[in-house]
mmCIF file of C-alpha atoms and ligand atoms in Angstrom:
data_model
loop_
_atom_site.group_PDB
_atom_site.id
_atom_site.type_symbol
_atom_site.label_atom_id
_atom_site.label_comp_id
_atom_site.label_asym_id
_atom_site.label_seq_id
_atom_site.Cartn_x
_atom_site.Cartn_y
_atom_site.Cartn_z
ATOM 1 C CA MET A 1 0.000 0.000 0.000
ATOM 2 C CA PHE A 2 2.810 2.371 0.783
ATOM 3 C CA GLU A 3 5.440 0.861 -1.519
ATOM 4 C CA THR A 4 6.749 4.358 -2.321
ATOM 5 C CA LEU A 5 7.391 5.196 1.325
ATOM 6 C CA PRO A 6 9.752 3.788 3.941
ATOM 7 C CA GLY A 7 7.833 2.403 6.914
ATOM 8 C CA ALA A 8 7.606 4.477 10.067
ATOM 9 C CA THR A 9 7.240 2.893 13.480
ATOM 10 C CA MET A 10 5.394 3.938 16.573
ATOM 11 C CA ARG A 11 7.717 5.508 19.174
ATOM 12 C CA THR A 12 5.543 6.249 22.222
ATOM 13 C CA GLN A 13 1.843 6.236 23.029
ATOM 14 C CA VAL A 14 0.380 7.932 26.073
ATOM 15 C CA THR A 15 -3.088 8.873 27.319
ATOM 16 C CA VAL A 16 -3.742 12.605 27.769
ATOM 17 C CA PRO A 17 -7.017 13.980 29.139
ATOM 18 C CA LEU A 18 -7.984 17.151 27.238
ATOM 19 C CA ARG A 19 -10.043 20.128 28.397
ATOM 20 C CA LEU A 20 -10.383 22.749 25.664
ATOM 21 C CA LEU A 21 -10.688 26.453 26.355
ATOM 22 C CA ASP A 22 -14.495 26.346 26.027
ATOM 23 C CA GLY A 23 -14.675 23.544 28.594
ATOM 24 C CA TYR A 24 -15.173 20.646 26.184
ATOM 25 C CA SER A 25 -13.397 17.590 27.594
ATOM 26 C CA THR A 26 -12.226 14.354 26.010
ATOM 27 C CA THR A 27 -9.436 11.845 26.398
ATOM 28 C CA ALA A 28 -6.806 11.323 23.719
ATOM 29 C CA ARG A 29 -4.235 8.626 23.075
ATOM 30 C CA LEU A 30 -1.189 10.432 21.683
ATOM 31 C CA PHE A 31 1.176 8.628 19.325
ATOM 32 C CA SER A 32 4.696 9.670 18.306
ATOM 33 C CA PHE A 33 6.710 8.020 15.554
ATOM 34 C CA ASN A 34 10.197 7.074 14.400
ATOM 35 C CA GLY A 35 11.253 7.248 10.746
ATOM 36 C CA LEU A 36 8.920 9.940 9.368
ATOM 37 C CA VAL A 37 10.318 11.080 6.019
ATOM 38 C CA ASP A 38 10.512 14.790 6.929
ATOM 39 C CA GLY A 39 11.880 14.249 10.455
ATOM 40 C CA ARG A 40 9.225 16.554 11.921
ATOM 41 C CA GLU A 41 7.447 15.875 15.238
ATOM 42 C CA HIS A 42 3.978 15.200 13.841
ATOM 43 C CA VAL A 43 1.624 13.677 16.416
ATOM 44 C CA ALA A 44 -1.488 11.499 16.113
ATOM 45 C CA PHE A 45 -4.405 11.801 18.559
ATOM 46 C CA GLY A 46 -6.583 8.708 18.912
ATOM 47 C CA LEU A 47 -9.990 10.108 19.924
ATOM 48 C CA GLY A 48 -13.178 8.459 21.135
ATOM 49 C CA ASP A 49 -13.431 4.748 20.398
ATOM 50 C CA TRP A 50 -10.536 4.862 17.924
ATOM 51 C CA SER A 51 -9.565 1.212 18.514
ATOM 52 C CA GLY A 52 -13.165 0.098 17.984
ATOM 53 C CA ALA A 53 -13.284 2.177 14.794
ATOM 54 C CA LEU A 54 -10.143 0.377 13.589
ATOM 55 C CA ARG A 55 -11.715 -3.026 14.357
ATOM 56 C CA ARG A 56 -14.992 -2.133 12.652
ATOM 57 C CA SER A 57 -13.113 -0.917 9.575
ATOM 58 C CA ALA A 58 -11.045 -4.134 9.450
ATOM 59 C CA ASP A 59 -14.329 -6.101 9.616
ATOM 60 C CA GLY A 60 -15.657 -4.227 6.572
ATOM 61 C CA GLY A 61 -17.515 -1.565 8.545
ATOM 62 C CA ALA A 62 -17.260 2.219 8.322
ATOM 63 C CA ALA A 63 -13.796 3.740 7.923
ATOM 64 C CA PRO A 64 -12.492 5.691 10.935
ATOM 65 C CA LEU A 65 -12.984 9.473 10.810
ATOM 66 C CA VAL A 66 -9.578 11.113 10.297
ATOM 67 C CA ARG A 67 -8.501 14.737 10.040
ATOM 68 C CA LEU A 68 -5.126 15.894 8.797
ATOM 69 C CA HIS A 69 -4.858 19.242 10.586
ATOM 70 C CA SER A 70 -1.959 21.496 9.567
ATOM 71 C CA GLU A 71 -0.453 23.399 12.493
ATOM 72 C CA CYS A 72 -1.528 27.042 12.724
ATOM 73 C CA LEU A 73 -0.124 28.654 15.866
ATOM 74 C CA THR A 74 -2.065 31.872 15.380
ATOM 75 C CA GLY A 75 -5.364 30.103 14.768
ATOM 76 C CA ASP A 76 -5.112 26.911 16.817
ATOM 77 C CA ILE A 77 -3.642 28.507 19.962
ATOM 78 C CA PHE A 78 -4.452 32.222 19.874
ATOM 79 C CA GLY A 79 -7.831 32.231 18.151
ATOM 80 C CA SER A 80 -6.725 34.278 15.141
ATOM 81 C CA GLN A 81 -9.693 35.469 13.134
ATOM 82 C CA ARG A 82 -7.578 35.675 9.953
ATOM 83 C CA CYS A 83 -8.211 31.999 9.240
ATOM 84 C CA ASP A 84 -10.610 29.229 10.271
ATOM 85 C CA CYS A 85 -8.094 26.795 11.733
ATOM 86 C CA GLY A 86 -9.069 27.240 15.370
ATOM 87 C CA PRO A 87 -12.775 26.443 14.945
ATOM 88 C CA GLN A 88 -11.889 23.642 12.512
ATOM 89 C CA LEU A 89 -9.610 22.065 15.115
ATOM 90 C CA ARG A 90 -12.258 22.407 17.820
ATOM 91 C CA GLU A 91 -14.903 20.882 15.551
ATOM 92 C CA ALA A 92 -12.591 18.028 14.509
ATOM 93 C CA ILE A 93 -11.759 17.050 18.099
ATOM 94 C CA GLU A 94 -15.436 16.770 19.016
ATOM 95 C CA ARG A 95 -16.595 15.039 15.812
ATOM 96 C CA ILE A 96 -13.755 12.519 15.885
ATOM 97 C CA THR A 97 -14.369 11.841 19.581
ATOM 98 C CA ASP A 98 -18.033 11.154 18.773
ATOM 99 C CA LYS A 99 -17.250 8.789 15.893
ATOM 100 C CA GLY A 100 -13.944 7.269 16.979
ATOM 101 C CA GLY A 101 -10.885 8.003 14.851
ATOM 102 C CA PHE A 102 -7.687 10.015 14.592
ATOM 103 C CA LEU A 103 -6.580 13.637 14.430
ATOM 104 C CA LEU A 104 -3.156 13.897 12.774
ATOM 105 C CA TYR A 105 -1.634 17.192 13.958
ATOM 106 C CA LEU A 106 0.897 17.955 11.246
ATOM 107 C CA ARG A 107 3.780 20.428 11.886
ATOM 108 C CA GLN A 108 3.172 22.189 8.570
ATOM 109 C CA GLU A 109 2.683 25.762 9.763
ATOM 110 C CA GLY A 110 1.842 28.186 7.000
ATOM 111 C CA ARG A 111 0.909 25.531 4.466
ATOM 112 C CA GLY A 112 4.468 24.331 4.907
ATOM 113 C CA ILE A 113 6.321 27.669 4.688
ATOM 114 C CA GLY A 114 6.664 28.216 8.450
ATOM 115 C CA LEU A 115 5.332 30.800 10.910
ATOM 116 C CA TYR A 116 7.646 33.699 10.067
ATOM 117 C CA SER A 117 7.003 33.382 6.346
ATOM 118 C CA LYS A 118 3.262 33.110 7.029
ATOM 119 C CA LEU A 119 3.454 36.419 8.888
ATOM 120 C CA ASP A 120 5.394 37.861 5.935
ATOM 121 C CA ALA A 121 2.557 36.577 3.738
ATOM 122 C CA TYR A 122 -0.018 38.218 6.000
ATOM 123 C CA ALA A 123 1.809 41.525 5.644
ATOM 124 C CA LEU A 124 1.640 41.187 1.842
ATOM 125 C CA GLN A 125 -2.051 40.291 2.087
ATOM 126 C CA ASP A 126 -2.542 43.569 3.957
ATOM 127 C CA THR A 127 -1.376 45.255 0.743
ATOM 128 C CA GLY A 128 -3.997 43.436 -1.358
ATOM 129 C CA LEU A 129 -2.500 40.088 -2.399
ATOM 130 C CA ASP A 130 -4.522 36.958 -1.624
ATOM 131 C CA THR A 131 -3.205 34.088 0.472
ATOM 132 C CA TYR A 132 -1.771 32.268 -2.553
ATOM 133 C CA GLU A 133 -0.375 35.327 -4.387
ATOM 134 C CA ALA A 134 1.438 36.264 -1.173
ATOM 135 C CA ASN A 135 3.181 32.880 -0.992
ATOM 136 C CA ILE A 136 4.297 33.219 -4.609
ATOM 137 C CA ALA A 137 5.534 36.781 -4.020
ATOM 138 C CA LEU A 138 7.734 35.413 -1.230
ATOM 139 C CA GLY A 139 9.245 32.838 -3.553
ATOM 140 C CA HIS A 140 7.251 29.914 -2.160
ATOM 141 C CA ALA A 141 4.725 27.637 -3.819
ATOM 142 C CA GLU A 142 1.048 28.317 -3.143
ATOM 143 C CA ASP A 143 0.943 25.254 -0.889
ATOM 144 C CA GLU A 144 4.150 23.441 0.108
ATOM 145 C CA ARG A 145 2.527 20.699 2.153
ATOM 146 C CA ASP A 146 3.439 17.090 1.502
ATOM 147 C CA TYR A 147 1.352 14.417 3.224
ATOM 148 C CA SER A 148 3.883 11.554 2.946
ATOM 149 C CA ALA A 149 4.541 11.608 6.694
ATOM 150 C CA ALA A 150 0.776 11.476 7.316
ATOM 151 C CA ALA A 151 0.537 8.364 5.142
ATOM 152 C CA GLN A 152 3.392 6.808 7.122
ATOM 153 C CA MET A 153 1.619 7.647 10.402
ATOM 154 C CA LEU A 154 -1.620 6.051 9.234
ATOM 155 C CA ASP A 155 0.278 2.944 8.124
ATOM 156 C CA ALA A 156 2.064 2.679 11.486
ATOM 157 C CA LEU A 157 -1.312 3.032 13.248
ATOM 158 C CA GLY A 158 -2.782 0.254 11.112
ATOM 159 C CA VAL A 159 -5.208 2.626 9.384
ATOM 160 C CA SER A 160 -5.604 1.617 5.736
ATOM 161 C CA ARG A 161 -8.910 3.310 4.873
ATOM 162 C CA ILE A 162 -10.275 6.603 6.174
ATOM 163 C CA ALA A 163 -13.228 8.959 6.129
ATOM 164 C CA LEU A 164 -11.310 12.187 5.620
ATOM 165 C CA LEU A 165 -12.609 15.301 7.384
ATOM 166 C CA THR A 166 -11.640 18.157 5.055
ATOM 167 C CA ASN A 167 -12.804 20.767 2.559
ATOM 168 C CA ASN A 168 -9.474 20.562 0.705
ATOM 169 C CA PRO A 169 -9.555 18.140 -2.273
ATOM 170 C CA ASP A 170 -5.749 18.238 -2.553
ATOM 171 C CA LYS A 171 -5.437 16.324 0.710
ATOM 172 C CA ALA A 172 -7.593 13.449 -0.532
ATOM 173 C CA ASP A 173 -5.722 13.410 -3.872
ATOM 174 C CA GLN A 174 -2.283 13.293 -2.237
ATOM 175 C CA LEU A 175 -3.332 10.557 0.201
ATOM 176 C CA ASP A 176 -4.827 8.519 -2.636
ATOM 177 C CA GLN A 177 -1.541 8.772 -4.573
ATOM 178 C CA LEU A 178 0.315 7.662 -1.437
ATOM 179 C CA GLY A 179 -1.774 4.513 -1.215
ATOM 180 C CA VAL A 180 -4.243 5.518 1.506
ATOM 181 C CA THR A 181 -7.838 4.512 0.734
ATOM 182 C CA VAL A 182 -10.009 7.606 1.213
ATOM 183 C CA ALA A 183 -13.353 5.830 1.540
ATOM 184 C CA SER A 184 -15.189 9.154 1.848
ATOM 185 C CA VAL A 185 -14.601 12.887 2.222
ATOM 186 C CA VAL A 186 -16.538 14.477 5.072
ATOM 187 C CA PRO A 187 -16.805 18.275 4.806
ATOM 188 C CA THR A 188 -15.701 20.400 7.750
ATOM 189 C CA GLY A 189 -17.805 23.351 8.846
ATOM 190 C CA VAL A 190 -17.172 26.753 7.301
ATOM 191 C CA PHE A 191 -16.236 29.219 10.023
ATOM 192 C CA LEU A 192 -16.623 32.619 8.414
ATOM 193 C CA SER A 193 -15.541 35.823 10.143
ATOM 194 C CA PRO A 194 -15.132 39.350 8.713
ATOM 195 C CA ALA A 195 -11.363 38.931 9.021
ATOM 196 C CA ASN A 196 -11.172 35.597 7.132
ATOM 197 C CA ALA A 197 -13.777 36.151 4.391
ATOM 198 C CA GLY A 198 -11.145 36.961 1.762
ATOM 199 C CA TYR A 199 -9.032 33.996 2.818
ATOM 200 C CA LEU A 200 -11.932 31.529 2.656
ATOM 201 C CA ALA A 201 -13.044 32.956 -0.705
ATOM 202 C CA ALA A 202 -9.534 32.484 -2.122
ATOM 203 C CA LYS A 203 -9.522 28.877 -0.874
ATOM 204 C CA ALA A 204 -12.947 28.166 -2.353
ATOM 205 C CA ASN A 205 -11.981 29.708 -5.700
ATOM 206 C CA ARG A 206 -8.775 27.657 -5.796
ATOM 207 C CA ALA A 207 -10.640 24.425 -5.028
ATOM 208 C CA ALA A 208 -13.254 25.246 -7.702
ATOM 209 C CA ALA A 209 -10.562 25.974 -10.315
ATOM 210 C CA ARG A 210 -8.963 22.510 -9.941
HETATM 211 N N1 LIG B 301 1.122 30.710 3.861
HETATM 212 C C1 LIG B 301 -0.087 30.867 4.460
HETATM 213 N N2 LIG B 301 -0.550 29.861 5.245
HETATM 214 C C2 LIG B 301 -1.769 30.042 5.814
HETATM 215 C C3 LIG B 301 -2.541 31.216 5.651
HETATM 216 N N3 LIG B 301 -3.690 31.062 6.386
HETATM 217 C C4 LIG B 301 -3.625 29.835 6.968
HETATM 218 N N4 LIG B 301 -2.461 29.240 6.629
HETATM 219 C C5 LIG B 301 -1.978 27.908 6.978
HETATM 220 O O1 LIG B 301 -2.790 26.980 6.276
HETATM 221 C C6 LIG B 301 -2.855 25.776 7.019
HETATM 222 C C7 LIG B 301 -4.324 25.419 7.158
HETATM 223 O O2 LIG B 301 -4.782 25.265 5.852
HETATM 224 P P1 LIG B 301 -6.307 25.590 5.470
HETATM 225 O O3 LIG B 301 -6.310 26.089 4.086
HETATM 226 O O4 LIG B 301 -6.909 26.433 6.540
HETATM 227 O O5 LIG B 301 -7.044 24.268 5.532
HETATM 228 P P2 LIG B 301 -6.585 22.976 4.812
HETATM 229 O O6 LIG B 301 -5.855 22.240 5.852
HETATM 230 O O7 LIG B 301 -5.838 23.241 3.559
HETATM 231 O O8 LIG B 301 -7.933 22.282 4.392
HETATM 232 P P3 LIG B 301 -9.051 21.769 5.363
HETATM 233 O O9 LIG B 301 -8.702 20.328 5.636
HETATM 234 O O10 LIG B 301 -10.325 21.932 4.577
HETATM 235 O O11 LIG B 301 -8.998 22.624 6.595
HETATM 236 C C8 LIG B 301 -2.158 26.040 8.349
HETATM 237 O O12 LIG B 301 -0.837 25.538 8.257
HETATM 238 C C9 LIG B 301 -2.119 27.551 8.425
HETATM 239 O O13 LIG B 301 -0.971 28.021 9.152
HETATM 240 C C10 LIG B 301 -2.012 32.243 4.821
HETATM 241 O O14 LIG B 301 -2.624 33.298 4.608
HETATM 242 N N5 LIG B 301 -0.782 32.024 4.251
HETATM 243 ZN ZN1 LIG B 302 -4.898 29.205 10.484
#
């Protein structure tokens, strides 16, 4: 299934009770890995009845609900209104807890260009460029994310088929090419704010132009 990728192995797994800022509580099983192709410290959260979801999938039942969430310090931690990452992360944690599955928290800040360059991109967006034009103006690609490490993580977790929680068709395409069976794509909510309307519109236009 992953003949193009070297295998990664599980390094550590620990249970961590979570209480989010709005009081929502759940318990996660956190997994770290050895051998990820990009050497970054990506982490998998097993949420809800994740082991039961794996068993049911292996028995031909529904695929586990999985989200590949790209790190966004400003949105995930500080509630930035310039994007929708924070509410998407909050929604994913609750929906995956309800269904049983995995949140893969991927250290791909700034669609892979890093936090400082994302802030440089924000500054260019303040002059009128959109989120993709700004990346290009900085000498980056529109989206530099590669999901190979995510495919390795899923393989190490024994997850061969997934219901992917996303609004980004590129994620499903990349995972499919990496040998992950995306049994279904489950849309995330759209979390519109005055400060992220232009950003969400640019994303929607890009997805529509594919
Ligand atoms: N370079 C850059 N990165 C951004 C910008 N806004 C958000 N990001 C990064 O984009 C990533 C989140 O991507 P999104 O487009 O919000 O969502 P997605 O992961 O592509 O797709 P979904 O699965 O539907 O959420 C995070 O790494 C953010 O740091 C921006 O204006 N410029
Ligand atoms: Zn964000």
